[in-house]
XYZ file of N, CA, C and O in Angstrom:
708
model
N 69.868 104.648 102.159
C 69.788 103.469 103.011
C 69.099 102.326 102.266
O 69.508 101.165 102.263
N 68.143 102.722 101.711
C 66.965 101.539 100.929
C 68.208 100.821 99.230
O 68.285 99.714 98.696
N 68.883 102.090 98.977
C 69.944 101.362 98.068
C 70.913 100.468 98.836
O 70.853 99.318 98.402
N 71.471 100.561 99.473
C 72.245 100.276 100.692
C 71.750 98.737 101.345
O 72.604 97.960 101.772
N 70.757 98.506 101.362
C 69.956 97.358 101.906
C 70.004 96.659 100.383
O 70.395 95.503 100.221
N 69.632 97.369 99.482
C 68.842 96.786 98.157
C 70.120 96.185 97.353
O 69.989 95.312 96.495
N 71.311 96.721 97.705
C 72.953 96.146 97.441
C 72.885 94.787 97.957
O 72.650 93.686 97.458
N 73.210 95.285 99.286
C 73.753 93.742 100.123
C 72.663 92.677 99.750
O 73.038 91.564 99.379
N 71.416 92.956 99.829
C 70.572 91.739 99.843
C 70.767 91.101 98.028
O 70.676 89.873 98.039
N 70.981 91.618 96.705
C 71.691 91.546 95.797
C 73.145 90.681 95.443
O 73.417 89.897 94.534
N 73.913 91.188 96.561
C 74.949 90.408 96.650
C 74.898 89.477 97.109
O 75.636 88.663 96.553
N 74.025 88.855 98.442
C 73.537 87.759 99.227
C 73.267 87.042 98.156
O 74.135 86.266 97.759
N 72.036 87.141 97.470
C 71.806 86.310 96.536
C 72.264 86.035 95.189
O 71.624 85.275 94.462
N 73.751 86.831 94.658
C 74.239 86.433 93.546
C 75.391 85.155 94.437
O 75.511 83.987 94.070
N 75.828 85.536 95.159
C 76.944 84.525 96.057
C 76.123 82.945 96.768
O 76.430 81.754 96.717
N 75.295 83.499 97.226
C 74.631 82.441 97.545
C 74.203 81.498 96.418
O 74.660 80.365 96.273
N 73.236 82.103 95.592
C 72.681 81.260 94.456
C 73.309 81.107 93.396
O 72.882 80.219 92.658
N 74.572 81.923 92.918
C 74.872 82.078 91.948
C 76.155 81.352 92.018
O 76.413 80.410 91.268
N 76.995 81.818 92.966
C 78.571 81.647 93.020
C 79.009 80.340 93.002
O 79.288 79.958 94.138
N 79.184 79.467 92.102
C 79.968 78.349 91.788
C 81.091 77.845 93.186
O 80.945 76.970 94.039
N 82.469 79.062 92.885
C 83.009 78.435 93.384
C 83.375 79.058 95.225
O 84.426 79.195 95.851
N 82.059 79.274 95.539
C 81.889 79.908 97.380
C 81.978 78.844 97.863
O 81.749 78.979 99.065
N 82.293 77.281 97.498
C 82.809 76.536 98.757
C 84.539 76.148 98.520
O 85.325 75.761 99.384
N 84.861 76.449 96.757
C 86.442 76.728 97.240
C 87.407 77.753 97.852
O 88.514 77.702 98.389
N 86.397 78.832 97.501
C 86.881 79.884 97.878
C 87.333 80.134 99.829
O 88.323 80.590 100.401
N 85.886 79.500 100.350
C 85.822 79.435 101.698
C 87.086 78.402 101.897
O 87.883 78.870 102.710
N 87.538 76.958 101.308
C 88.306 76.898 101.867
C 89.751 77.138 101.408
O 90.676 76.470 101.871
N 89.867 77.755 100.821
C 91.165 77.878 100.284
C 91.626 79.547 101.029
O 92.760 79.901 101.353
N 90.599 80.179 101.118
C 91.333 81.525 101.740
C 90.471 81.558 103.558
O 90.445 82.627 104.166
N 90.107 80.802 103.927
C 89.358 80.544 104.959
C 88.359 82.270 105.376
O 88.563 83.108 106.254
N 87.321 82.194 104.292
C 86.523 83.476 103.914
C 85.175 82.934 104.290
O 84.817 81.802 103.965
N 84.449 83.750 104.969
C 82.668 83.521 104.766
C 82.226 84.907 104.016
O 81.662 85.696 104.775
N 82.375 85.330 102.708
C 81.534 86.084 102.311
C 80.310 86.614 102.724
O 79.952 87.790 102.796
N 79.522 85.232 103.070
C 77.814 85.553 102.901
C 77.627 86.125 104.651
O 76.697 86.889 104.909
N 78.503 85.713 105.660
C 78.507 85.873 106.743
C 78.617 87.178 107.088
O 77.956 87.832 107.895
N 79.858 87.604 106.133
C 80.290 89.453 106.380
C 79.314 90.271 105.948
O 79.209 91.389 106.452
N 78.278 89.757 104.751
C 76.741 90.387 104.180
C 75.963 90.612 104.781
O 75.270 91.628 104.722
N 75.844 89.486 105.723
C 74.896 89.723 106.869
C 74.755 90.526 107.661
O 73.767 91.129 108.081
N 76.359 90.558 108.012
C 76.871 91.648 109.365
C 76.578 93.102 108.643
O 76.625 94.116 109.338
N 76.324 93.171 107.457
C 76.583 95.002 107.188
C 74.903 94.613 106.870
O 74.353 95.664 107.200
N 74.065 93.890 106.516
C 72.538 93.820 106.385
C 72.164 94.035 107.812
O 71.248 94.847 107.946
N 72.708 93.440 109.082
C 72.569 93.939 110.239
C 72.471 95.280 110.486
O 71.481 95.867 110.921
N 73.555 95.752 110.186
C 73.925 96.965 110.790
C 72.949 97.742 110.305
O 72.270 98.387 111.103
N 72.689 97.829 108.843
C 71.864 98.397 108.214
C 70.236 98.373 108.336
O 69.360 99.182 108.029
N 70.235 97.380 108.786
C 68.950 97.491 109.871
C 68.633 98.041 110.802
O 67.507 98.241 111.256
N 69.861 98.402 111.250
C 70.148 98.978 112.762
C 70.043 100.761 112.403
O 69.804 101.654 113.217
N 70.234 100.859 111.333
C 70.629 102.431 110.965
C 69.493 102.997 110.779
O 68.686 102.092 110.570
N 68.717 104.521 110.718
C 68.049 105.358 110.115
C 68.564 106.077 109.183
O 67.640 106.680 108.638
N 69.669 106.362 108.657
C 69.791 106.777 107.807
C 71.249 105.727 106.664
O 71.560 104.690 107.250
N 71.882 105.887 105.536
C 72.393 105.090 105.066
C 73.970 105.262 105.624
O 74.175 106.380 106.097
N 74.543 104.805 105.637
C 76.163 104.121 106.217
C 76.659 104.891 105.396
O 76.365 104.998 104.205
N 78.064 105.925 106.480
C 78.479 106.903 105.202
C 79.130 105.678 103.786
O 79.528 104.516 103.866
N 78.997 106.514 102.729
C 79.463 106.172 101.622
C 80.251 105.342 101.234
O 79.914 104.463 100.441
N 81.850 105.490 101.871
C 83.190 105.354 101.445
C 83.458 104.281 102.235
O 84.371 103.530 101.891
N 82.609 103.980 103.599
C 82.618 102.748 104.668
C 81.802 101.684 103.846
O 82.293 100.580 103.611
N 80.362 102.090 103.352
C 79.926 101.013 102.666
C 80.616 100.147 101.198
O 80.511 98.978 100.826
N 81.367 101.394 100.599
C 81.730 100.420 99.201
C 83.247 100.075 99.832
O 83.633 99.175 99.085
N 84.047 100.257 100.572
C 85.317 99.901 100.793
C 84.965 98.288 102.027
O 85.699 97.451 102.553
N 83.559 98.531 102.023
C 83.167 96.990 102.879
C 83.054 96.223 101.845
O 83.851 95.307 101.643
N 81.889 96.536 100.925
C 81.552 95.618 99.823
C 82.408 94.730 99.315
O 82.388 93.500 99.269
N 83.991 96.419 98.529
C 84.947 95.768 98.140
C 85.613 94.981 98.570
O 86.085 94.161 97.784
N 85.887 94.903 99.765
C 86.572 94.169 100.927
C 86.165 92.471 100.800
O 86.788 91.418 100.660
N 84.935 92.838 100.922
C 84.406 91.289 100.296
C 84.484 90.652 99.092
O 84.540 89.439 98.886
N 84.485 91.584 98.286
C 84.469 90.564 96.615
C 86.383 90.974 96.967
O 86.797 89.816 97.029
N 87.058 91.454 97.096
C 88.651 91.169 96.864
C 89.511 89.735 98.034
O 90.539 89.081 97.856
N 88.602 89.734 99.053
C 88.445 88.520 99.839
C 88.336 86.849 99.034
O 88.842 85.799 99.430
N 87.523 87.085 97.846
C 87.249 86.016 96.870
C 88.414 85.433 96.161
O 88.670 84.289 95.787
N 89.141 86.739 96.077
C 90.467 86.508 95.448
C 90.041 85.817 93.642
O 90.770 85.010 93.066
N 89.121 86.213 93.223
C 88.252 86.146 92.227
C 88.592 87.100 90.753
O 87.520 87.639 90.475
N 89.353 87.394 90.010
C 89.482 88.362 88.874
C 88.066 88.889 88.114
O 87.791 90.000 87.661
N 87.153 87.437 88.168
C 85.911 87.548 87.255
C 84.512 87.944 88.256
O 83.341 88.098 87.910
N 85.243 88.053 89.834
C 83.915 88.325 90.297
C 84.365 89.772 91.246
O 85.217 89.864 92.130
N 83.393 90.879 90.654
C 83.699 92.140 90.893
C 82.537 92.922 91.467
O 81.340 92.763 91.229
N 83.098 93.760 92.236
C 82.341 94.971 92.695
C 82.173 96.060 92.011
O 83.001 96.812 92.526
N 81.586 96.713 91.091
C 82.163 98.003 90.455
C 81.214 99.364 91.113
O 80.089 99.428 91.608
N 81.879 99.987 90.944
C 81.061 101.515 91.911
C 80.475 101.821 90.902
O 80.471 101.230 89.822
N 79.756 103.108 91.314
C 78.748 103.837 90.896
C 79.709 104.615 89.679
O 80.933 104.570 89.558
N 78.887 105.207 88.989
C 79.947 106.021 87.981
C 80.803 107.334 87.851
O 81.625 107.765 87.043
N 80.065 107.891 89.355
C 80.452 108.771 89.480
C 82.358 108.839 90.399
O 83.115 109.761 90.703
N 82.416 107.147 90.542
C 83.774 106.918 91.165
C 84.427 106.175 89.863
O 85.607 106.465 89.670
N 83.867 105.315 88.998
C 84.204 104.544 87.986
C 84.876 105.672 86.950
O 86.039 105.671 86.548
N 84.126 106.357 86.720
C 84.570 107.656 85.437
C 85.923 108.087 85.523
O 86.420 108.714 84.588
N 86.833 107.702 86.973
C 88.058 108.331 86.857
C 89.044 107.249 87.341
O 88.995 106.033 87.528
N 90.017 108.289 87.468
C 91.244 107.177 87.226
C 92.208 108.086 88.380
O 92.579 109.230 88.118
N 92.580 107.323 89.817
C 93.551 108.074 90.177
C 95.057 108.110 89.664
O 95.422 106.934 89.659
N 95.987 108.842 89.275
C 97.185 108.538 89.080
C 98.366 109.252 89.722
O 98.179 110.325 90.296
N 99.857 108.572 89.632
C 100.931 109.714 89.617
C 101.358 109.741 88.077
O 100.809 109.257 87.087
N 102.435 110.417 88.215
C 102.619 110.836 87.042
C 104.109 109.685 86.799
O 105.212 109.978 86.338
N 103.828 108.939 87.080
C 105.199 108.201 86.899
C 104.732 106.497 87.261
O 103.741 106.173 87.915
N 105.821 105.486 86.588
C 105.324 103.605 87.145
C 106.492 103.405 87.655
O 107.459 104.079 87.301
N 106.546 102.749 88.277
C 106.911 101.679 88.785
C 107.594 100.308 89.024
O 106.799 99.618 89.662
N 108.768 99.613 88.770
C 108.755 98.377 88.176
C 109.345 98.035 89.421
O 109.665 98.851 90.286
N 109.529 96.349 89.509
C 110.501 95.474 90.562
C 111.717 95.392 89.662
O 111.760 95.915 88.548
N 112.840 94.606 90.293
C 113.660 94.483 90.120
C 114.683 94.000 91.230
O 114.775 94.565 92.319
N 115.570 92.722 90.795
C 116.299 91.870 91.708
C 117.446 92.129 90.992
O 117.664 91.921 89.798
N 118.382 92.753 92.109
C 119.877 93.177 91.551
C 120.669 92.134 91.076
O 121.622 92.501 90.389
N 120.530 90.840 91.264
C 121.459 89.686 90.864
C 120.500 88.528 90.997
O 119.477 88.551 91.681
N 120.940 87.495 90.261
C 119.674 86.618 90.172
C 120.041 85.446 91.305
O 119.587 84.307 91.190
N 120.648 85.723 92.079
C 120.962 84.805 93.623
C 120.238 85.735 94.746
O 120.249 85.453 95.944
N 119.545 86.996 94.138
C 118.905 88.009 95.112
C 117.786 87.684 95.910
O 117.042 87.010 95.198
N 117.346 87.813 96.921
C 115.899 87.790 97.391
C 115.312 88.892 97.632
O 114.103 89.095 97.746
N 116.409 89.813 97.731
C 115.693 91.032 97.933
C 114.984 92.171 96.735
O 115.959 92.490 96.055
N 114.158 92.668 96.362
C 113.563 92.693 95.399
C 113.597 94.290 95.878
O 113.363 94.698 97.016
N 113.963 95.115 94.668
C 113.931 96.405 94.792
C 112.853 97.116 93.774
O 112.129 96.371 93.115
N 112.712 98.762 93.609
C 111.511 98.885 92.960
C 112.323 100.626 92.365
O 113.131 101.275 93.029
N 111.948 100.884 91.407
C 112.654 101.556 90.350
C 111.371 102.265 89.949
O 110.219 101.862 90.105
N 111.859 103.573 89.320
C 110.946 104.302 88.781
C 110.739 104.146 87.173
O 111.685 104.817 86.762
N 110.070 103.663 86.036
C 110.828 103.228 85.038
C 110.473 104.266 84.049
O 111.154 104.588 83.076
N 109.445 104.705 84.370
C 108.744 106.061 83.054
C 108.206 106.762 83.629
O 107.842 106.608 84.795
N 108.033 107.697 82.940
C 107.279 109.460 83.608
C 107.040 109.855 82.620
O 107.780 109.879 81.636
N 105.349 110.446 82.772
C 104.802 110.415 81.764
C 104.986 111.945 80.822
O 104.594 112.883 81.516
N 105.248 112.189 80.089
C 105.319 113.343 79.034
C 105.236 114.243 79.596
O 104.090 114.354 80.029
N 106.133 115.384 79.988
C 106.098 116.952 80.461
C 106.033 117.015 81.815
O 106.132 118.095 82.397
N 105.844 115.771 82.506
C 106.876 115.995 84.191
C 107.823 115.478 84.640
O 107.972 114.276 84.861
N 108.585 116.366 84.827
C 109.757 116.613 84.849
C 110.595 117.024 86.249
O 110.019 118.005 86.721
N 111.421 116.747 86.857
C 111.911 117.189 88.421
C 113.676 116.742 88.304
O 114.167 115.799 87.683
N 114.201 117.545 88.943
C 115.706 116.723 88.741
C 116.328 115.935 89.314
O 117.322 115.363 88.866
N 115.823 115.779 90.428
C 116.491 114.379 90.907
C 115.562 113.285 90.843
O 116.084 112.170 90.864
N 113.868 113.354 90.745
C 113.072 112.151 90.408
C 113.528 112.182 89.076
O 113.859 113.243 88.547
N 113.568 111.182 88.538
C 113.558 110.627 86.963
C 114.006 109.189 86.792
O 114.808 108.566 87.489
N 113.314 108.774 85.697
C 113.387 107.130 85.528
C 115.044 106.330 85.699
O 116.116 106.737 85.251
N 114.785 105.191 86.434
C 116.095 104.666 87.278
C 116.092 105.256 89.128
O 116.855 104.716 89.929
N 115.656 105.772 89.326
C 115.604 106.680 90.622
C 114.852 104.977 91.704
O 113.779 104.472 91.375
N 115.532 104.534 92.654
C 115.572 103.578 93.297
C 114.333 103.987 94.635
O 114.761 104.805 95.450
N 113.377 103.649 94.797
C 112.381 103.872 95.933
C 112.569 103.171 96.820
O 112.477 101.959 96.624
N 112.834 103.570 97.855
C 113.070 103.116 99.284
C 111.405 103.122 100.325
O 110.970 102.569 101.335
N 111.174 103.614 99.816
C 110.039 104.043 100.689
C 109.083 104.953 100.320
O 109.399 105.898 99.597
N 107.518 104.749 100.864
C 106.148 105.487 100.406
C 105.115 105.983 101.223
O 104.063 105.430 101.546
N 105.577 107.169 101.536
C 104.843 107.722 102.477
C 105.252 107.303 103.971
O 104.481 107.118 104.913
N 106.636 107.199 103.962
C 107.484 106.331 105.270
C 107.237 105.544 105.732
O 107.183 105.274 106.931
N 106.919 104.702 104.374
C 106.850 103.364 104.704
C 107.572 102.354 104.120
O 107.481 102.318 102.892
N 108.373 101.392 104.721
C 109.305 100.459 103.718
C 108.393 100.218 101.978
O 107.256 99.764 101.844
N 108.874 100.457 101.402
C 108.444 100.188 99.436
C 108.111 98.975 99.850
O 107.128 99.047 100.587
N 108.506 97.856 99.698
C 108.265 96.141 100.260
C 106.818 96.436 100.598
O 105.906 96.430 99.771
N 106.685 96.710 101.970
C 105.600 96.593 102.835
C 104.584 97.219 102.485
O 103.508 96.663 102.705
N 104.576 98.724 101.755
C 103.676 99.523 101.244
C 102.811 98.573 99.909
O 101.619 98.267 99.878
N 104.040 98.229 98.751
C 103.391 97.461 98.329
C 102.664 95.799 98.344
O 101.890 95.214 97.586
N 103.078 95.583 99.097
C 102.480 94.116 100.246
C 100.764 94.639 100.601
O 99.777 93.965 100.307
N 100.739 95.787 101.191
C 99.665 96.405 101.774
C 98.641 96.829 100.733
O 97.444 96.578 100.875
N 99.195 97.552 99.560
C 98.250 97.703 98.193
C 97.890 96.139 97.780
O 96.757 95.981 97.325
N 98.654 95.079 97.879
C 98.399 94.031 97.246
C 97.020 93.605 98.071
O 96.059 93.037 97.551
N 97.108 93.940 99.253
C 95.882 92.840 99.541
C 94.197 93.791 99.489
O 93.151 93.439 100.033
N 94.429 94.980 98.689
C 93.353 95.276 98.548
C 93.219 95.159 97.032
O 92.456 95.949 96.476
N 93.952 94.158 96.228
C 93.312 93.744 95.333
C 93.270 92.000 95.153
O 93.712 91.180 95.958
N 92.701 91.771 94.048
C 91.694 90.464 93.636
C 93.008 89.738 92.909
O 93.524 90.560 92.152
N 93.697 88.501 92.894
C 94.452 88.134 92.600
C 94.206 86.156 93.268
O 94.439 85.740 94.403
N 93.834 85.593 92.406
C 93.809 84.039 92.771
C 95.217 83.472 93.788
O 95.084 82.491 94.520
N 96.310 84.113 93.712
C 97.538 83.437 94.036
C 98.300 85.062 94.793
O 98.111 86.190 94.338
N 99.225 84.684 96.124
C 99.939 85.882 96.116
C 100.672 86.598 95.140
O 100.574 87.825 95.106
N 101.426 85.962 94.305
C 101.836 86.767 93.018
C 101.208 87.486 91.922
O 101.813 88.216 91.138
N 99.779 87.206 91.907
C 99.161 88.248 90.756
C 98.826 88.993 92.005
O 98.698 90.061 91.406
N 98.565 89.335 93.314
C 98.045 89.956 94.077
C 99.283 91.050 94.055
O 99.222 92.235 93.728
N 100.066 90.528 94.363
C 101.296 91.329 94.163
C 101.599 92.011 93.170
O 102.229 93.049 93.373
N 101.215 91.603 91.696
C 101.541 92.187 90.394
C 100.357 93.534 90.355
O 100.648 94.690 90.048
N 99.037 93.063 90.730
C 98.502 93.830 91.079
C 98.199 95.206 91.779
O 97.578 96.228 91.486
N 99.045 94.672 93.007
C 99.025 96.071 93.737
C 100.420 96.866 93.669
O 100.509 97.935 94.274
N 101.433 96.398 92.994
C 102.412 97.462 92.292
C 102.037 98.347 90.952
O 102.396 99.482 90.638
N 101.146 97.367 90.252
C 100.445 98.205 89.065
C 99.773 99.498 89.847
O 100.168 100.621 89.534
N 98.737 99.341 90.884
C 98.224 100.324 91.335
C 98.709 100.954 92.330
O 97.935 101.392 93.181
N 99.853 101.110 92.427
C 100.459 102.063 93.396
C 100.345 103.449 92.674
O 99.971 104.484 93.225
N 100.633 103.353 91.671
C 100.845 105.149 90.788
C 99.584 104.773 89.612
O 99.187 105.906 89.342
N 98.738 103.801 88.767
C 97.686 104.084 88.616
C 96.354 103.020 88.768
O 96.303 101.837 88.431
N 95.327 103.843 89.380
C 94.337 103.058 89.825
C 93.198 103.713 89.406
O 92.787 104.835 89.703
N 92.806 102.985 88.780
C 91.247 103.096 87.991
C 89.957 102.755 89.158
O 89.834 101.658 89.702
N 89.137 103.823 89.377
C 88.418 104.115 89.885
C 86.976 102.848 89.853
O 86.099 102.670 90.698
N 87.125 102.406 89.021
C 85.634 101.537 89.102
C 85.778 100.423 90.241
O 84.797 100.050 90.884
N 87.105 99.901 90.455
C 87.185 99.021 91.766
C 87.454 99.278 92.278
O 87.840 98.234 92.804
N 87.786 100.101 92.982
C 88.723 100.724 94.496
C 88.071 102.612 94.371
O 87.558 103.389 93.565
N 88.362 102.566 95.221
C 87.579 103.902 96.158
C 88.947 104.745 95.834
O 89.952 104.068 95.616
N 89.087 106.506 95.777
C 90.313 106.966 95.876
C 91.102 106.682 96.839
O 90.782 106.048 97.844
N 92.501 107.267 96.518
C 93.587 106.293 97.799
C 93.511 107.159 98.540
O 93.308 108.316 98.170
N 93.686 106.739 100.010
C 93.476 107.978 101.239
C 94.481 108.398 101.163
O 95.034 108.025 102.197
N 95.049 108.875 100.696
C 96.273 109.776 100.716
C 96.001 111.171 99.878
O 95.476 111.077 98.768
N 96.304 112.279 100.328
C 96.025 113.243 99.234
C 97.096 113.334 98.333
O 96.921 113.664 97.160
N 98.582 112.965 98.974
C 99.996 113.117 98.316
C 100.845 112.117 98.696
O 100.539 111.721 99.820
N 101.677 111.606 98.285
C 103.036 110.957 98.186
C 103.884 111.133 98.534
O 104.493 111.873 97.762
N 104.488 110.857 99.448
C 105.729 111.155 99.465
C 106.767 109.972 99.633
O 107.975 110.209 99.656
């Protein structure tokens, strides 16, 4: 809890005193950072013991990816940083004709020694975890840091199959489908 307090009040004052650009940010993504700090310094006042774990850094993160900031980061502890979730396979977009709007998503590599016979690179994804592909990755995008919707977007297709642990928490999913 006393780390937990000793965070937020940390972050209060690098954003507050530090952060350059916390009055473009506020208006360009209509964000109060320092406001949402408060609310979990509240709560945390309110608590006897510390806020489970995975609620406190997926808040934190929530806030610095809100910034929409590349250079201003949250990084976890090391014991989440040290790894790397992955599948064993990426990912790419792809627009069948260049009068297209509709944007499809392809499997393009798989990594050395897995192997399946009907997944394999070219294999067209419709969907992730029954969810439209589009929308799934729309939904990864906004839990990352990207100045503009399109790196947000470039972003959260990169981390659909791998995501490095120092900014983002593991994905709640145990499996894929």
């Amino acid at each position: 809890l006393d780390e937990q307090k000793l965070t937020v009040n940390q972050v209060i004052n690098l954003i507050e005193d530090l952060y350059v650009h916390l009055p473009l940010k506020r208006a360009m993504h209509a964000i109060d950072p320092l406001q949402s700090l408060r609310l979990i310094q509240r709560q945390l006042e309110a608590l006897s013991q510390p806020m489970p774990e995975r609620r406190f850094h997926n808040q934190m993160i929530g806030i610095f990816v809100s910034l929409r900031d590349l250079h201003t980061n949250y990084i976890l502890p090391s014991y989440f940083a040290a790894y790397t979730a992955f599948l064993p396979f990426m990912i790419e977009e792809f627009f069948a004709d260049q009068n297209s709007q509709a944007c499809q998503y392809v499997v393009s590599k798989m990594v050395a020694g897995f192997t399946h016979p009907q997944f394999k690179p070219g294999v067209v994804i419709k969907y992730w975890n029954g969810i439209p592909i589009d929308h799934a990755v729309e939904l990864n995008a906004d839990k990352n840091a990207g100045s503009n919707p399109d790196a947000r977007h470039a972003r959260g297709l990169e981390n659909m199959t791998i995501r490095p642990m120092s900014m983002s928490l593991p994905p709640d999913e145990e499996w894929v489908v």
